[in-house]
PDB file of C-alpha atoms in Angstrom:
ATOM      1  CA  UNK A   1      31.156  11.119 -28.096  1.00  0.00           C
ATOM      2  CA  UNK A   2      27.849  12.866 -28.032  1.00  0.00           C
ATOM      3  CA  UNK A   3      26.059   9.725 -29.072  1.00  0.00           C
ATOM      4  CA  UNK A   4      27.711   7.771 -26.403  1.00  0.00           C
ATOM      5  CA  UNK A   5      26.804  10.337 -23.701  1.00  0.00           C
ATOM      6  CA  UNK A   6      23.157  10.366 -24.857  1.00  0.00           C
ATOM      7  CA  UNK A   7      23.106   6.502 -24.687  1.00  0.00           C
ATOM      8  CA  UNK A   8      23.977   6.689 -21.011  1.00  0.00           C
ATOM      9  CA  UNK A   9      22.176   9.883 -19.935  1.00  0.00           C
ATOM     10  CA  UNK A  10      18.875   9.206 -21.653  1.00  0.00           C
ATOM     11  CA  UNK A  11      18.043   5.919 -19.853  1.00  0.00           C
ATOM     12  CA  UNK A  12      18.953   7.471 -16.557  1.00  0.00           C
ATOM     13  CA  UNK A  13      16.531  10.260 -17.248  1.00  0.00           C
ATOM     14  CA  UNK A  14      13.826   7.903 -18.075  1.00  0.00           C
ATOM     15  CA  UNK A  15      14.295   5.903 -14.824  1.00  0.00           C
ATOM     16  CA  UNK A  16      14.276   9.142 -12.806  1.00  0.00           C
ATOM     17  CA  UNK A  17      11.004  10.237 -14.406  1.00  0.00           C
ATOM     18  CA  UNK A  18       9.270   6.908 -13.494  1.00  0.00           C
ATOM     19  CA  UNK A  19       9.896   7.441  -9.765  1.00  0.00           C
ATOM     20  CA  UNK A  20       6.846   8.751  -7.924  1.00  0.00           C
ATOM     21  CA  UNK A  21       7.180  11.826  -5.862  1.00  0.00           C
ATOM     22  CA  UNK A  22       6.188  11.271  -2.130  1.00  0.00           C
ATOM     23  CA  UNK A  23       3.299  13.730  -2.712  1.00  0.00           C
ATOM     24  CA  UNK A  24       2.007  11.579  -5.515  1.00  0.00           C
ATOM     25  CA  UNK A  25       2.289   8.556  -3.254  1.00  0.00           C
ATOM     26  CA  UNK A  26       0.199  10.313  -0.493  1.00  0.00           C
ATOM     27  CA  UNK A  27      -2.697  10.755  -2.997  1.00  0.00           C
ATOM     28  CA  UNK A  28      -2.866   7.091  -3.715  1.00  0.00           C
ATOM     29  CA  UNK A  29      -2.748   5.845  -0.046  1.00  0.00           C
ATOM     30  CA  UNK A  30      -6.320   6.251   0.887  1.00  0.00           C
ATOM     31  CA  UNK A  31      -8.759   3.362   0.422  1.00  0.00           C
ATOM     32  CA  UNK A  32      -9.179  -0.418   0.895  1.00  0.00           C
ATOM     33  CA  UNK A  33      -6.049  -2.504   0.253  1.00  0.00           C
ATOM     34  CA  UNK A  34      -5.535  -6.284   0.215  1.00  0.00           C
ATOM     35  CA  UNK A  35      -2.200  -7.925   0.861  1.00  0.00           C
ATOM     36  CA  UNK A  36      -1.232  -9.941  -2.146  1.00  0.00           C
ATOM     37  CA  UNK A  37       2.180 -11.269  -0.934  1.00  0.00           C
ATOM     38  CA  UNK A  38       4.859 -10.511   1.638  1.00  0.00           C
ATOM     39  CA  UNK A  39       8.578 -10.610   0.603  1.00  0.00           C
ATOM     40  CA  UNK A  40      10.983 -11.740   3.321  1.00  0.00           C
ATOM     41  CA  UNK A  41      14.646 -10.888   3.488  1.00  0.00           C
ATOM     42  CA  UNK A  42      16.650 -13.712   1.706  1.00  0.00           C
ATOM     43  CA  UNK A  43      14.291 -14.049  -1.172  1.00  0.00           C
ATOM     44  CA  UNK A  44      11.441 -15.872   0.558  1.00  0.00           C
ATOM     45  CA  UNK A  45       7.879 -15.009  -0.504  1.00  0.00           C
ATOM     46  CA  UNK A  46       4.456 -15.746   0.936  1.00  0.00           C
ATOM     47  CA  UNK A  47       1.446 -15.360  -1.354  1.00  0.00           C
ATOM     48  CA  UNK A  48      -2.086 -14.738  -0.089  1.00  0.00           C
ATOM     49  CA  UNK A  49      -4.873 -16.152  -2.279  1.00  0.00           C
ATOM     50  CA  UNK A  50      -7.557 -15.018   0.136  1.00  0.00           C
ATOM     51  CA  UNK A  51      -7.623 -12.475   3.000  1.00  0.00           C
ATOM     52  CA  UNK A  52     -10.227 -12.538   5.760  1.00  0.00           C
ATOM     53  CA  UNK A  53      -9.402  -8.940   6.611  1.00  0.00           C
ATOM     54  CA  UNK A  54      -8.138  -6.026   4.515  1.00  0.00           C
ATOM     55  CA  UNK A  55      -6.524  -2.707   5.367  1.00  0.00           C
ATOM     56  CA  UNK A  56      -8.444   0.549   5.184  1.00  0.00           C
ATOM     57  CA  UNK A  57      -6.171   3.785   4.988  1.00  0.00           C
ATOM     58  CA  UNK A  58      -7.647   7.100   5.622  1.00  0.00           C
ATOM     59  CA  UNK A  59      -5.428  10.169   5.153  1.00  0.00           C
ATOM     60  CA  UNK A  60      -6.089  13.819   5.907  1.00  0.00           C
ATOM     61  CA  UNK A  61      -3.011  15.946   5.146  1.00  0.00           C
ATOM     62  CA  UNK A  62      -0.082  14.472   7.093  1.00  0.00           C
ATOM     63  CA  UNK A  63      -2.097  12.369   9.417  1.00  0.00           C
ATOM     64  CA  UNK A  64      -4.504   9.483   9.232  1.00  0.00           C
ATOM     65  CA  UNK A  65      -5.197   5.854  10.353  1.00  0.00           C
ATOM     66  CA  UNK A  66      -5.091   2.269   9.157  1.00  0.00           C
ATOM     67  CA  UNK A  67      -7.934  -0.008  10.203  1.00  0.00           C
ATOM     68  CA  UNK A  68      -8.604  -3.715   9.664  1.00  0.00           C
ATOM     69  CA  UNK A  69     -11.996  -4.418   8.019  1.00  0.00           C
ATOM     70  CA  UNK A  70     -13.737  -7.586   7.072  1.00  0.00           C
ATOM     71  CA  UNK A  71     -15.549  -7.541   3.704  1.00  0.00           C
ATOM     72  CA  UNK A  72     -19.040  -9.008   3.771  1.00  0.00           C
ATOM     73  CA  UNK A  73     -20.833 -10.750   0.856  1.00  0.00           C
ATOM     74  CA  UNK A  74     -23.418  -8.013   0.675  1.00  0.00           C
ATOM     75  CA  UNK A  75     -20.712  -5.465  -0.096  1.00  0.00           C
ATOM     76  CA  UNK A  76     -20.437  -3.948   3.362  1.00  0.00           C
ATOM     77  CA  UNK A  77     -17.574  -4.132   5.821  1.00  0.00           C
ATOM     78  CA  UNK A  78     -17.360  -5.320   9.257  1.00  0.00           C
ATOM     79  CA  UNK A  79     -15.132  -3.028  11.239  1.00  0.00           C
ATOM     80  CA  UNK A  80     -12.604  -4.456  13.660  1.00  0.00           C
ATOM     81  CA  UNK A  81     -11.216  -2.759  16.742  1.00  0.00           C
ATOM     82  CA  UNK A  82      -7.705  -2.640  15.323  1.00  0.00           C
ATOM     83  CA  UNK A  83      -6.674   0.844  14.366  1.00  0.00           C
ATOM     84  CA  UNK A  84      -3.303   2.441  14.096  1.00  0.00           C
ATOM     85  CA  UNK A  85      -2.692   6.250  13.996  1.00  0.00           C
ATOM     86  CA  UNK A  86      -0.523   7.296  11.167  1.00  0.00           C
ATOM     87  CA  UNK A  87       1.745  10.333  10.724  1.00  0.00           C
ATOM     88  CA  UNK A  88       3.168  10.845   7.199  1.00  0.00           C
ATOM     89  CA  UNK A  89       6.605  12.192   6.855  1.00  0.00           C
ATOM     90  CA  UNK A  90       8.757  12.951   3.836  1.00  0.00           C
ATOM     91  CA  UNK A  91      12.377  12.240   4.638  1.00  0.00           C
ATOM     92  CA  UNK A  92      15.159  12.550   1.992  1.00  0.00           C
ATOM     93  CA  UNK A  93      12.576  12.574  -0.733  1.00  0.00           C
ATOM     94  CA  UNK A  94      10.929   9.352   0.527  1.00  0.00           C
ATOM     95  CA  UNK A  95       7.566   8.858   2.235  1.00  0.00           C
ATOM     96  CA  UNK A  96       7.407   7.107   5.589  1.00  0.00           C
ATOM     97  CA  UNK A  97       4.374   6.152   7.646  1.00  0.00           C
ATOM     98  CA  UNK A  98       4.878   6.377  11.369  1.00  0.00           C
ATOM     99  CA  UNK A  99       2.291   4.284  13.164  1.00  0.00           C
ATOM    100  CA  UNK A 100       1.164   4.626  16.817  1.00  0.00           C
ATOM    101  CA  UNK A 101      -0.986   2.410  18.993  1.00  0.00           C
ATOM    102  CA  UNK A 102      -1.446   2.518  22.789  1.00  0.00           C
ATOM    103  CA  UNK A 103       1.034  -0.336  22.949  1.00  0.00           C
ATOM    104  CA  UNK A 104       3.801   0.383  20.379  1.00  0.00           C
ATOM    105  CA  UNK A 105       5.043   2.492  17.445  1.00  0.00           C
ATOM    106  CA  UNK A 106       6.880   1.615  14.256  1.00  0.00           C
ATOM    107  CA  UNK A 107       7.507   3.011  10.752  1.00  0.00           C
ATOM    108  CA  UNK A 108       7.110   1.757   7.233  1.00  0.00           C
ATOM    109  CA  UNK A 109       8.678   3.166   4.028  1.00  0.00           C
ATOM    110  CA  UNK A 110       6.410   3.568   1.129  1.00  0.00           C
ATOM    111  CA  UNK A 111       8.200   2.006  -1.869  1.00  0.00           C
ATOM    112  CA  UNK A 112       5.194   2.403  -4.341  1.00  0.00           C
ATOM    113  CA  UNK A 113       1.717   3.843  -4.052  1.00  0.00           C
ATOM    114  CA  UNK A 114      -0.028   3.715  -7.325  1.00  0.00           C
ATOM    115  CA  UNK A 115      -3.754   3.641  -8.159  1.00  0.00           C
ATOM    116  CA  UNK A 116      -3.997  -0.194  -7.842  1.00  0.00           C
ATOM    117  CA  UNK A 117      -0.717  -1.254  -6.351  1.00  0.00           C
ATOM    118  CA  UNK A 118       1.127  -0.380  -3.164  1.00  0.00           C
ATOM    119  CA  UNK A 119       4.397  -1.543  -1.487  1.00  0.00           C
ATOM    120  CA  UNK A 120       5.398  -0.968   2.012  1.00  0.00           C
ATOM    121  CA  UNK A 121       8.699  -1.969   3.726  1.00  0.00           C
ATOM    122  CA  UNK A 122       8.855  -2.317   7.438  1.00  0.00           C
ATOM    123  CA  UNK A 123      11.811  -1.964   9.758  1.00  0.00           C
ATOM    124  CA  UNK A 124      12.452  -5.695   9.741  1.00  0.00           C
ATOM    125  CA  UNK A 125      12.877  -5.620   5.958  1.00  0.00           C
ATOM    126  CA  UNK A 126       9.486  -7.280   5.063  1.00  0.00           C
ATOM    127  CA  UNK A 127       7.958  -5.789   1.871  1.00  0.00           C
ATOM    128  CA  UNK A 128       4.160  -5.927   1.866  1.00  0.00           C
ATOM    129  CA  UNK A 129       2.785  -5.973  -1.714  1.00  0.00           C
ATOM    130  CA  UNK A 130      -0.822  -4.708  -1.763  1.00  0.00           C
ATOM    131  CA  UNK A 131      -3.465  -4.620  -4.525  1.00  0.00           C
ATOM    132  CA  UNK A 132      -6.467  -2.249  -4.374  1.00  0.00           C
ATOM    133  CA  UNK A 133      -9.317  -4.341  -2.954  1.00  0.00           C
ATOM    134  CA  UNK A 134     -12.210  -5.143  -5.300  1.00  0.00           C
ATOM    135  CA  UNK A 135     -15.514  -5.780  -3.431  1.00  0.00           C
ATOM    136  CA  UNK A 136     -16.912  -9.192  -3.493  1.00  0.00           C
ATOM    137  CA  UNK A 137     -20.076  -7.866  -5.218  1.00  0.00           C
ATOM    138  CA  UNK A 138     -19.979  -4.899  -7.441  1.00  0.00           C
ATOM    139  CA  UNK A 139     -22.457  -3.021  -9.519  1.00  0.00           C
ATOM    140  CA  UNK A 140     -22.174  -5.534 -12.337  1.00  0.00           C
ATOM    141  CA  UNK A 141     -23.534  -8.383 -10.221  1.00  0.00           C
ATOM    142  CA  UNK A 142     -26.896  -9.702 -11.216  1.00  0.00           C
ATOM    143  CA  UNK A 143     -28.977 -12.112  -9.174  1.00  0.00           C
ATOM    144  CA  UNK A 144     -29.784 -15.427 -10.907  1.00  0.00           C
ATOM    145  CA  UNK A 145     -33.467 -16.093 -11.292  1.00  0.00           C
TER     146      UNK A 145
END
């Protein structure tokens, strides 16, 4: 009986340990993120091979903002006028981002926020799969001569 109990309890403990705490998720939000794909309710999926703009998240404690930026070939970013204020809230051990603009407000649930991957679910049930943005040019780039 003990072996049977261990077979059921141990996998549950492993699954529980793999979940990120909301505090850990907050630490990974900041930075440049590129949408890889959007998952629609009903198993529909849209994949993005190239994004003209990427999302920049800046977080300071429980507040921050998200801004659209356009990466340039020289490694810089062209900043757009789009900016959403964010309030971070932990509700029932889950992290939510509350956005505000002069025109509207909404919220997204953080499903995952790891070093290189992030998933956000909006109120319409769309799940945005992000990957950490890699600049078009990096330090390893060498000019051809």
